[in-house]
Tab-separated table of C-alpha atoms and ligand atoms in Angstrom:
chain	number	residue	atom	x	y	z
A	1	MET	CA	-24.214	-22.171	-24.632
A	2	LYS	CA	-24.935	-18.517	-25.368
A	3	LEU	CA	-27.375	-18.406	-22.457
A	4	TRP	CA	-24.667	-19.608	-20.058
A	5	PHE	CA	-22.361	-16.841	-21.176
A	6	PHE	CA	-25.143	-14.357	-20.646
A	7	ILE	CA	-25.853	-15.635	-17.110
A	8	LEU	CA	-22.138	-15.574	-16.251
A	9	PHE	CA	-21.871	-12.024	-17.555
A	10	ILE	CA	-24.843	-10.889	-15.455
A	11	LEU	CA	-23.442	-12.579	-12.322
A	12	THR	CA	-19.999	-11.026	-12.798
A	13	PHE	CA	-21.615	-7.657	-13.403
A	14	PHE	CA	-23.669	-7.795	-10.202
A	15	GLN	CA	-20.721	-9.019	-8.153
A	16	ALA	CA	-18.528	-6.153	-9.414
A	17	ASP	CA	-21.336	-3.764	-8.583
A	18	HIS	CA	-21.601	-5.282	-5.091
A	19	TYR	CA	-17.894	-4.662	-4.398
A	20	GLN	CA	-18.133	-1.167	-5.862
A	21	LYS	CA	-20.925	-0.396	-3.391
A	22	LEU	CA	-18.792	-1.724	-0.507
A	23	ARG	CA	-15.877	0.465	-1.635
A	24	ASN	CA	-18.027	3.571	-1.913
A	25	GLU	CA	-19.353	2.879	1.583
A	26	MET	CA	-15.812	2.315	2.915
A	27	VAL	CA	-14.651	5.646	1.474
A	28	LYS	CA	-17.628	7.472	2.932
A	29	THR	CA	-17.733	6.006	6.432
A	30	GLN	CA	-14.076	5.137	7.121
A	31	LEU	CA	-12.169	7.758	5.146
A	32	GLU	CA	-14.207	10.910	4.483
A	33	ALA	CA	-15.865	10.703	7.898
A	34	ASN	CA	-12.406	10.616	9.477
A	35	GLY	CA	-10.906	13.549	7.649
A	36	ILE	CA	-9.303	12.025	4.539
A	37	HIS	CA	-9.992	14.589	1.831
A	38	HIS	CA	-7.379	14.321	-0.962
A	39	PRO	CA	-9.531	13.829	-4.083
A	40	LEU	CA	-7.014	11.548	-5.837
A	41	VAL	CA	-6.651	9.348	-2.739
A	42	LEU	CA	-10.424	9.009	-2.352
A	43	GLN	CA	-10.803	8.286	-6.067
A	44	ALA	CA	-8.077	5.605	-5.949
A	45	MET	CA	-9.574	3.936	-2.905
A	46	ARG	CA	-12.981	3.854	-4.587
A	47	LYS	CA	-11.356	2.052	-7.504
A	48	VAL	CA	-8.730	-0.474	-6.305
A	49	PRO	CA	-10.265	-3.950	-5.816
A	50	ARG	CA	-8.866	-4.663	-2.322
A	51	HIS	CA	-10.851	-7.928	-2.264
A	52	LEU	CA	-8.765	-9.275	-5.149
A	53	LEU	CA	-5.467	-8.581	-3.352
A	54	VAL	CA	-6.247	-10.210	0.007
A	55	PRO	CA	-6.312	-14.009	0.501
A	56	GLY	CA	-9.579	-15.729	-0.470
A	57	ASN	CA	-10.421	-16.711	3.129
A	58	VAL	CA	-10.671	-13.054	4.215
A	59	ARG	CA	-12.120	-11.655	0.978
A	60	HIS	CA	-15.518	-11.037	2.564
A	61	LEU	CA	-13.780	-8.759	5.114
A	62	ALA	CA	-11.811	-6.770	2.536
A	63	TYR	CA	-13.733	-3.520	3.011
A	64	GLU	CA	-14.137	-3.713	6.798
A	65	ASP	CA	-12.485	-1.144	9.054
A	66	GLY	CA	-9.513	-3.230	10.179
A	67	PRO	CA	-6.212	-4.874	9.235
A	68	LEU	CA	-6.258	-8.354	7.643
A	69	PRO	CA	-3.841	-11.288	7.650
A	70	ILE	CA	-2.135	-11.882	4.297
A	71	GLY	CA	-0.110	-14.972	5.261
A	72	TYR	CA	3.518	-15.417	6.395
A	73	LYS	CA	2.648	-13.624	9.687
A	74	GLN	CA	2.109	-10.370	7.774
A	75	THR	CA	-0.900	-8.048	7.652
A	76	ILE	CA	-2.395	-5.484	5.318
A	77	SER	CA	-3.241	-2.216	7.110
A	78	GLN	CA	-6.805	-1.044	7.563
A	79	PRO	CA	-8.072	1.160	4.708
A	80	TYR	CA	-7.891	4.332	6.838
A	81	ILE	CA	-4.154	3.900	7.498
A	82	VAL	CA	-3.455	3.232	3.799
A	83	ALA	CA	-5.401	6.384	2.893
A	84	TYR	CA	-3.740	8.446	5.637
A	85	MET	CA	-0.215	7.439	4.605
A	86	THR	CA	-0.963	8.054	0.933
A	87	GLU	CA	-2.413	11.480	1.688
A	88	ALA	CA	0.569	12.329	3.930
A	89	ILE	CA	3.042	12.201	1.038
A	90	ASP	CA	0.843	14.603	-0.955
A	91	PRO	CA	0.777	12.365	-4.056
A	92	LYS	CA	0.747	13.985	-7.498
A	93	PRO	CA	0.408	12.420	-10.956
A	94	GLY	CA	4.023	12.934	-12.058
A	95	MET	CA	5.675	11.475	-8.975
A	96	LYS	CA	8.030	8.524	-8.563
A	97	VAL	CA	7.361	6.741	-5.263
A	98	LEU	CA	9.167	3.980	-3.385
A	99	GLU	CA	7.294	1.630	-1.059
A	100	ILE	CA	8.999	-0.729	1.401
A	101	GLY	CA	6.850	-3.728	2.349
A	102	THR	CA	4.758	-4.712	-0.700
A	103	GLY	CA	2.734	-7.303	1.234
A	104	SER	CA	-0.488	-7.857	-0.706
A	105	GLY	CA	0.288	-5.088	-3.204
A	106	TYR	CA	-2.736	-3.031	-2.113
A	107	GLN	CA	-0.866	0.108	-1.024
A	108	ALA	CA	1.208	-0.111	-4.224
A	109	ALA	CA	-1.980	-0.333	-6.324
A	110	VAL	CA	-3.471	2.713	-4.578
A	111	LEU	CA	-0.281	4.636	-5.336
A	112	GLY	CA	-0.242	3.246	-8.877
A	113	GLU	CA	-3.651	4.821	-9.522
A	114	ILE	CA	-2.291	8.254	-8.618
A	115	VAL	CA	1.427	8.648	-9.360
A	116	ALA	CA	3.561	7.998	-12.450
A	117	GLU	CA	5.746	5.179	-11.121
A	118	VAL	CA	5.769	2.983	-8.030
A	119	TYR	CA	8.777	0.904	-6.967
A	120	THR	CA	7.972	-1.552	-4.198
A	121	ILE	CA	10.189	-3.999	-2.296
A	122	GLU	CA	9.096	-7.077	-0.332
A	123	ILE	CA	11.429	-9.279	1.704
A	124	VAL	CA	9.166	-12.370	1.856
A	125	LYS	CA	9.636	-13.958	-1.550
A	126	PRO	CA	6.248	-15.671	-2.024
A	127	LEU	CA	4.426	-12.481	-0.974
A	128	GLY	CA	6.460	-10.384	-3.401
A	129	GLU	CA	5.916	-12.855	-6.220
A	130	LYS	CA	2.173	-13.087	-5.581
A	131	ALA	CA	1.788	-9.310	-5.417
A	132	GLN	CA	3.722	-8.948	-8.666
A	133	LYS	CA	1.419	-11.456	-10.402
A	134	ASP	CA	-1.787	-9.945	-8.962
A	135	LEU	CA	-0.757	-6.377	-9.833
A	136	ALA	CA	0.094	-7.432	-13.391
A	137	GLU	CA	-3.274	-9.189	-13.750
A	138	LEU	CA	-5.022	-6.042	-12.552
A	139	GLY	CA	-3.164	-4.069	-15.226
A	140	TYR	CA	-0.804	-1.975	-13.078
A	141	LYS	CA	1.973	-1.439	-15.623
A	142	ASN	CA	3.527	1.402	-13.599
A	143	VAL	CA	4.155	-0.671	-10.452
A	144	TYR	CA	7.524	-2.458	-10.236
A	145	VAL	CA	7.992	-5.161	-7.584
A	146	ARG	CA	11.345	-6.394	-6.300
A	147	VAL	CA	12.030	-9.171	-3.775
A	148	GLY	CA	14.754	-8.154	-1.335
A	149	ASP	CA	15.684	-6.139	1.741
A	150	GLY	CA	14.077	-2.711	1.557
A	151	TYR	CA	16.609	-1.293	4.029
A	152	LYS	CA	18.898	-0.537	1.102
A	153	GLY	CA	16.151	1.134	-0.900
A	154	TRP	CA	16.277	0.945	-4.718
A	155	PRO	CA	19.445	2.912	-5.609
A	156	GLU	CA	19.203	2.357	-9.385
A	157	GLU	CA	15.868	4.194	-9.474
A	158	ALA	CA	16.643	6.874	-6.859
A	159	PRO	CA	15.939	9.637	-6.098
A	160	PHE	CA	12.253	9.380	-5.175
A	161	ASP	CA	9.670	12.105	-4.629
A	162	ALA	CA	8.280	10.159	-1.695
A	163	ILE	CA	8.800	6.943	0.255
A	164	ILE	CA	6.145	4.932	2.116
A	165	VAL	CA	7.355	2.303	4.585
A	166	THR	CA	4.744	-0.190	5.796
A	167	ALA	CA	6.814	-2.192	8.313
A	168	ALA	CA	8.313	-0.674	11.473
A	169	PRO	CA	12.096	-0.376	11.957
A	170	ASP	CA	13.781	0.882	15.175
A	171	LYS	CA	15.039	3.890	13.317
A	172	VAL	CA	14.666	5.301	9.832
A	173	PRO	CA	17.067	3.533	7.432
A	174	GLN	CA	19.711	6.041	6.270
A	175	PRO	CA	19.709	4.760	2.642
A	176	LEU	CA	16.042	5.774	2.375
A	177	ILE	CA	16.838	9.304	3.548
A	178	ASP	CA	19.693	9.419	1.010
A	179	GLN	CA	17.371	8.295	-1.798
A	180	LEU	CA	14.778	10.989	-1.095
A	181	LYS	CA	14.574	14.050	-3.375
A	182	GLU	CA	14.860	17.564	-2.029
A	183	GLU	CA	11.349	18.598	-0.816
A	184	GLY	CA	10.465	14.891	-0.663
A	185	LYS	CA	8.530	13.120	2.098
A	186	ILE	CA	8.881	9.804	3.914
A	187	ILE	CA	6.013	8.345	5.915
A	188	ILE	CA	7.128	5.562	8.227
A	189	PRO	CA	6.146	3.747	11.438
A	190	VAL	CA	9.101	3.710	13.870
A	191	GLY	CA	9.536	1.812	17.137
A	192	PRO	CA	11.079	-1.264	18.691
A	193	ASN	CA	7.811	-3.161	19.222
A	194	ALA	CA	4.125	-3.016	18.351
A	195	ASN	CA	3.204	-1.258	21.610
A	196	THR	CA	5.535	1.685	21.224
A	197	GLN	CA	5.510	2.520	17.525
A	198	GLU	CA	4.595	5.914	16.166
A	199	LEU	CA	3.934	7.094	12.655
A	200	ARG	CA	6.399	9.738	11.524
A	201	LEU	CA	6.548	12.133	8.600
A	202	LEU	CA	10.003	13.196	7.433
A	203	GLU	CA	10.525	16.090	5.039
A	204	LYS	CA	13.782	16.971	3.291
A	205	LYS	CA	14.376	20.705	3.064
A	206	LYS	CA	17.736	22.117	1.924
A	207	GLY	CA	19.312	18.744	2.643
A	208	LYS	CA	18.034	18.668	6.227
A	209	ILE	CA	15.364	16.355	7.619
A	210	ARG	CA	12.440	17.713	9.593
A	211	THR	CA	10.521	15.035	11.512
A	212	THR	CA	6.917	15.225	12.693
A	213	SER	CA	5.520	12.585	15.075
A	214	LEU	CA	1.940	11.798	14.104
A	215	PHE	CA	0.180	9.134	16.212
A	216	PRO	CA	0.736	5.661	17.728
A	217	VAL	CA	0.441	2.753	15.288
A	218	ARG	CA	0.895	-1.019	15.161
A	219	PHE	CA	2.794	-2.369	12.184
A	220	VAL	CA	4.603	-5.655	11.611
A	221	PRO	CA	8.348	-5.393	12.295
A	222	PHE	CA	10.826	-4.318	9.649
A	223	VAL	CA	13.138	-7.323	9.351
A	224	ARG	CA	16.687	-7.459	8.027
A	225	ASP	CA	17.396	-11.125	7.376
A	226	SER	CA	16.016	-12.726	4.266
A	227	LEU	CA	12.867	-14.742	4.844
A	228	SER	CA	13.254	-16.487	1.515
A	229	HIS	CA	13.030	-19.896	3.221
A	230	TYR	CA	9.228	-19.525	3.277
B	1	LIG	N1	1.848	-2.430	2.185
B	1	LIG	C1	1.317	-3.767	2.377
B	1	LIG	C2	1.273	-4.166	3.827
B	1	LIG	C3	2.498	-4.788	4.169
B	1	LIG	S1	2.770	-5.463	5.756
B	1	LIG	C4	-0.028	-3.947	1.739
B	1	LIG	O1	-0.592	-2.978	1.213
B	1	LIG	O2	-0.512	-5.076	1.737
B	1	LIG	C5	4.512	-5.137	5.791
B	1	LIG	C6	5.333	-5.921	4.818
B	1	LIG	O3	6.685	-5.475	4.979
B	1	LIG	C7	5.333	-7.411	5.067
B	1	LIG	O4	4.891	-8.068	3.910
B	1	LIG	C8	6.799	-7.716	5.385
B	1	LIG	O5	7.230	-8.960	4.905
B	1	LIG	C9	7.528	-6.581	4.708
B	1	LIG	N2	8.872	-6.289	5.199
B	1	LIG	C10	9.354	-6.334	6.467
B	1	LIG	N3	10.666	-5.993	6.508
B	1	LIG	C11	11.017	-5.691	5.207
B	1	LIG	C12	12.235	-5.286	4.586
B	1	LIG	N4	13.369	-5.122	5.270
B	1	LIG	N5	12.236	-5.065	3.253
B	1	LIG	C13	11.102	-5.250	2.520
B	1	LIG	N6	9.926	-5.660	3.049
B	1	LIG	C14	9.880	-5.877	4.379
């Protein structure tokens, strides 16, 4: 009996080490090599077990340089985009951040490693519920998941230091702008369809919004009607 426990321990240990190596490689070749340099972002992406947040059938692809399906016609962005968006809000340990589009919970976990509190909203109920369970199992006590329409933001917890939106609306939802702190940042893909979206950075200065267009992106659409029938 004791021997079995020992073998299991060794196997688990080597598997964890295997994924750690893949993460270190991902950070080096996909992130650092492409200009991501924020030490806390790199540290978080070396740590969060992306393979435990994606569906089992794509686990072996978790650290590849590409997006992955997470079910319900949704996708998790490629690691570079997650890192880029996290770096763009200039995350700091004391911050309170809102994410719209929890999906697998990966982006929320990366934020959870860096900032004080993460509030994340997912419109597809089973995805939100699964992410909540997975994040709790991984020990993220500072990440709060809500199932609902992220268009309205999370007024009870506003204002936020930063907001990350991971689905693309036609235009930036006004409630999110209203729930952003002075000097705060929103990073969001905007555009009517996947071929014409661009990533934008919004900054609030003296109550006014300054917008910077970054580069073309492809995100799943930001939807308004509840998909709770899934
Ligand atoms: N950040 C996620 C990727 C999410 S993909 C991750 O790290 O895995 C975008 C997600 O946004 C999808 O799960 C989609 O269901 C969700 N979504 C789309 N419109 C939404 C809305 N109005 N409110 C909340 N979530 C929304």
